[in-house]
Coordinates of C-alpha atoms and ligand atoms in Angstrom, one line a residue:
X1 CA -17.7 7.0 -11.8
X2 CA -14.0 7.5 -12.6
X3 CA -13.2 7.4 -16.3
X4 CA -10.1 5.2 -17.0
X5 CA -6.9 7.0 -18.0
X6 CA -4.5 5.1 -20.2
X7 CA -1.2 7.0 -20.3
X8 CA 1.8 5.8 -22.3
X9 CA 5.2 6.3 -20.6
X10 CA 7.7 6.1 -23.6
X11 CA 10.7 6.5 -21.3
X12 CA 13.8 7.3 -23.3
X13 CA 12.9 5.7 -26.5
X14 CA 12.4 6.6 -30.1
X15 CA 13.7 8.7 -32.9
X16 CA 11.9 11.9 -34.2
X17 CA 10.7 9.8 -37.2
X18 CA 9.6 6.9 -35.0
X19 CA 7.9 9.3 -32.6
X20 CA 6.0 10.9 -35.4
X21 CA 4.7 7.6 -36.8
X22 CA 3.7 6.4 -33.3
X23 CA 1.7 9.5 -32.5
X24 CA 0.1 9.4 -35.9
X25 CA -0.8 5.6 -35.4
X26 CA -2.3 6.3 -32.0
X27 CA -4.2 9.2 -33.4
X28 CA -5.5 7.2 -36.3
X29 CA -6.6 4.2 -34.2
X30 CA -8.1 6.2 -31.3
X31 CA -11.1 7.8 -33.0
X32 CA -13.5 5.1 -32.0
X33 CA -12.3 4.9 -28.3
X34 CA -14.4 7.1 -26.0
X35 CA -14.4 5.0 -22.8
X36 CA -10.8 5.9 -21.8
X37 CA -8.9 9.1 -21.7
X38 CA -5.7 8.6 -23.6
X39 CA -2.4 10.3 -23.0
X40 CA 1.2 9.9 -24.3
X41 CA 4.1 10.9 -22.1
X42 CA 6.9 11.5 -24.5
X43 CA 10.6 12.5 -24.1
X44 CA 11.0 16.3 -23.7
X45 CA 12.5 16.7 -27.3
X46 CA 9.3 15.3 -28.8
X47 CA 6.9 17.6 -27.1
X48 CA 6.8 20.1 -29.8
X49 CA 6.1 17.4 -32.3
X50 CA 3.3 16.0 -30.0
X51 CA 1.8 19.4 -29.4
X52 CA 1.6 20.0 -33.2
X53 CA 0.3 16.5 -34.1
X54 CA -2.2 16.2 -31.3
X55 CA -3.6 19.7 -31.6
X56 CA -7.4 19.6 -31.8
X57 CA -7.5 15.8 -30.8
X58 CA -8.7 14.3 -27.6
X59 CA -5.3 12.6 -26.9
X60 CA -3.4 14.4 -24.1
X61 CA 0.3 15.1 -24.1
X62 CA 2.4 14.5 -21.1
X63 CA 6.1 14.7 -19.9
X64 CA 8.0 12.3 -17.7
X65 CA 9.7 14.6 -15.3
X66 CA 10.0 18.2 -14.3
X67 CA 12.4 20.5 -12.4
X68 CA 11.7 21.3 -8.7
X69 CA 12.4 25.0 -9.4
X70 CA 10.6 27.6 -11.6
X71 CA 13.5 28.9 -13.5
X72 CA 17.2 30.1 -13.4
X73 CA 20.6 28.5 -13.2
X74 CA 19.6 24.8 -13.3
X75 CA 21.5 23.4 -16.3
X76 CA 19.7 20.8 -18.1
X77 CA 16.5 21.1 -16.3
X78 CA 12.9 21.8 -17.7
X79 CA 10.4 23.8 -15.7
X80 CA 6.7 23.2 -15.3
X81 CA 6.0 26.6 -17.0
X82 CA 8.0 25.3 -20.1
X83 CA 6.0 22.0 -20.1
X84 CA 2.8 23.9 -19.9
X85 CA 3.8 26.1 -22.8
X86 CA 4.3 23.0 -24.9
X87 CA 0.8 21.8 -24.3
X88 CA 1.4 19.2 -21.6
X89 CA -1.5 18.1 -19.6
X90 CA 0.2 15.4 -17.5
X91 CA 3.6 15.1 -15.9
X92 CA 4.8 11.8 -14.5
X93 CA 6.6 12.5 -11.1
X94 CA 8.5 10.1 -8.9
X95 CA 8.7 7.1 -11.3
X96 CA 10.8 4.4 -9.6
X97 CA 13.5 4.7 -12.3
X98 CA 13.9 8.4 -11.2
X99 CA 13.8 7.5 -7.5
X100 CA 16.4 4.7 -8.1
X101 CA 18.8 6.1 -10.7
X102 CA 18.6 9.9 -9.9
X103 CA 18.1 9.8 -6.2
X104 CA 14.5 11.4 -6.1
X105 CA 13.3 11.4 -2.5
X106 CA 9.7 11.7 -1.4
X107 CA 10.5 15.4 -0.6
X108 CA 11.8 16.1 -4.2
X109 CA 8.7 14.3 -5.6
X110 CA 6.4 16.5 -3.4
X111 CA 8.0 19.6 -4.7
X112 CA 7.7 18.4 -8.3
X113 CA 4.0 17.7 -7.7
X114 CA 3.5 21.2 -6.4
X115 CA 5.3 22.7 -9.4
X116 CA 3.1 20.8 -11.8
X117 CA -0.2 21.7 -10.2
X118 CA 0.8 25.3 -9.7
X119 CA 1.5 25.5 -13.5
X120 CA -2.1 24.2 -14.2
X121 CA -1.1 20.6 -15.2
X122 CA -1.8 17.2 -13.6
X123 CA 1.0 15.2 -12.1
X124 CA 1.0 11.4 -12.1
X125 CA 2.5 10.4 -8.9
X126 CA 4.2 7.1 -9.0
X127 CA 4.4 4.8 -5.9
X128 CA 5.5 1.2 -5.5
X129 CA 7.6 -1.3 -3.5
X130 CA 10.6 -3.3 -4.5
X131 CA 10.5 -7.1 -4.6
X132 CA 12.7 -7.3 -1.5
X133 CA 10.3 -4.9 0.4
X134 CA 7.3 -7.0 -0.7
X135 CA 9.0 -10.3 0.3
X136 CA 9.9 -8.9 3.7
X137 CA 6.3 -7.9 4.4
X138 CA 7.0 -4.1 4.0
X139 CA 4.8 -3.4 1.0
X140 CA 2.1 -1.5 3.0
X141 CA 4.5 0.6 5.1
X142 CA 6.5 1.6 2.0
X143 CA 3.5 2.7 0.0
X144 CA 2.0 4.4 3.0
X145 CA 5.2 6.3 3.5
X146 CA 5.2 7.5 -0.1
X147 CA 1.6 8.6 0.1
X148 CA 1.9 10.2 3.6
X149 CA 5.0 12.2 2.6
X150 CA 3.0 14.0 0.0
X151 CA 0.1 14.5 2.3
X152 CA 2.5 16.1 5.0
X153 CA 4.2 18.2 2.4
X154 CA 1.4 19.4 0.2
X155 CA -1.8 18.7 2.1
X156 CA -4.5 16.2 1.4
X157 CA -6.2 18.7 -0.9
X158 CA -3.4 18.2 -3.3
X159 CA -4.7 14.7 -4.1
X160 CA -7.7 16.3 -5.6
X161 CA -5.5 17.5 -8.3
X162 CA -3.3 14.5 -9.0
X163 CA -3.5 11.0 -10.6
X164 CA -1.6 8.2 -8.8
X165 CA 0.1 5.2 -10.5
X166 CA 0.8 2.1 -8.5
X167 CA 3.9 0.6 -10.1
X168 CA 5.4 -2.4 -8.2
X169 CA 9.1 -1.9 -8.9
X170 CA 9.5 -5.7 -9.5
X171 CA 7.0 -5.5 -12.4
X172 CA 8.7 -2.7 -14.2
X173 CA 10.5 -3.6 -17.4
X174 CA 10.6 -7.2 -16.2
X175 CA 7.7 -8.6 -18.0
X176 CA 6.2 -9.7 -14.6
X177 CA 2.9 -8.3 -13.8
X178 CA 1.1 -8.1 -10.4
X179 CA -2.0 -10.4 -10.6
X180 CA -5.3 -8.4 -10.8
X181 CA -5.9 -9.4 -7.1
X182 CA -2.5 -8.3 -6.0
X183 CA -2.8 -5.0 -7.7
X184 CA -6.4 -4.4 -6.5
X185 CA -5.3 -5.0 -2.9
X186 CA -2.7 -2.3 -3.2
X187 CA -5.0 0.2 -5.0
X188 CA -7.7 -0.3 -2.3
X189 CA -5.0 0.1 0.4
X190 CA -3.9 3.5 -1.3
X191 CA -7.6 4.6 -1.5
X192 CA -8.2 3.8 2.1
X193 CA -5.0 5.6 3.2
X194 CA -6.4 8.8 1.4
X195 CA -9.9 8.2 2.7
X196 CA -8.6 8.3 6.2
X197 CA -8.0 12.1 5.6
X198 CA -10.7 12.9 3.0
X199 CA -13.4 10.3 1.8
X200 CA -14.5 12.5 -1.1
X201 CA -11.0 13.0 -2.5
X202 CA -10.3 9.2 -2.1
X203 CA -13.4 8.3 -4.1
X204 CA -12.5 10.7 -6.9
X205 CA -8.8 10.2 -7.3
X206 CA -7.7 7.9 -10.1
X207 CA -5.2 5.1 -9.3
X208 CA -3.6 3.7 -12.5
X209 CA -1.7 0.4 -12.6
X210 CA 1.8 0.4 -14.1
X211 CA 4.2 -2.4 -14.5
X212 CA 4.2 -4.5 -17.7
X213 CA 0.4 -3.9 -18.5
X214 CA -0.1 -5.2 -22.0
X215 CA -3.0 -6.2 -24.2
X216 CA -3.1 -9.7 -22.8
X217 CA -3.6 -8.6 -19.1
X218 CA -5.2 -5.2 -19.5
X219 CA -8.8 -6.2 -19.5
X220 CA -8.5 -8.3 -16.2
X221 CA -6.5 -5.6 -14.5
X222 CA -8.8 -2.7 -15.5
X223 CA -11.9 -4.7 -14.5
X224 CA -10.8 -4.4 -10.8
X225 CA -12.9 -1.8 -9.0
X226 CA -10.0 0.3 -7.7
X227 CA -7.9 0.2 -10.9
X228 CA -8.7 3.3 -12.9
X229 CA -6.4 3.0 -15.8
X230 CA -2.8 2.2 -16.7
X231 CA 0.6 3.8 -17.0
X232 CA 2.0 1.7 -19.9
X233 CA 5.7 1.2 -20.5
X234 CA 6.9 -1.1 -23.3
X235 CA 3.4 -1.7 -24.9
X236 CA 3.0 2.1 -25.4
X237 CA 5.8 2.0 -28.0
X238 CA 3.6 -0.1 -30.4
X239 CA 0.5 1.7 -31.5
X240 CA -1.7 -1.5 -31.9
X241 CA -0.7 -2.7 -28.5
X242 CA -1.3 0.7 -26.8
X243 CA -4.6 1.0 -28.6
X244 CA -5.7 -2.5 -27.5
X245 CA -5.1 -1.5 -23.9
X246 CA -7.1 1.8 -24.4
X247 CA -9.8 -0.4 -25.9
X248 CA -9.8 -2.6 -22.8
X249 CA -10.3 0.4 -20.5
Ligands
LIG1 C1 6.4 -0.1 -17.1 O1 5.3 -0.7 -17.4 O2 7.5 -0.6 -17.3 C2 6.5 1.3 -16.5 O3 7.4 1.6 -15.9 C3 5.4 2.3 -16.7 O4 5.6 3.5 -16.3

């Protein structure tokens, strides 16, 4: 039985005061929610705030990116060790916005995953196809390629220490959501791909859905057998909406 994980991906949003009131709102409203594990992946500059406010609570803190290196002359970068020191439990790796705008390849994403796990945290590996790839019938080879690249670089055992998020690129920030059946098909495909190497790891790994999950569609998506939670974009910026999704888990 996989406990759902609902993780907010705040992206580059919020002010210090706004971040504080959002974290406080999530904290206040989450006390009765035990079905789902809850996490907030905040911008780096709010990690210290998150660590302080969430101390002693069940809500996990996460970051949205990490450097491929452990330290040194990498201006502007943040290492996995630094994130760990700030109380991060999760680190989003390979979000489509990073792949598209910052040129992150599968090889870079694999290295980031390894950095995060070796620092004792859990990466959330994002995979997903563009609309063009889906329409041309390349959805499966694209997703398979993204998964296989990690297996080749880091080994199948690495999937025992990560979470996966399926985020169809066409559903990110567009308001469009995959139907529960469309999402379930891809989640089952990902699990089969991993099971071909190791059935026990495939059974255990959580596969979250991301891409405009909101209170109105969360329950249906989360009811699918291979959807084990959500990586929530816009709706994670409003405490009531985020909590409603956590409740639906
Ligand atoms: C979205 O829902 O827009 C996301 O990108 C979640 O990561």
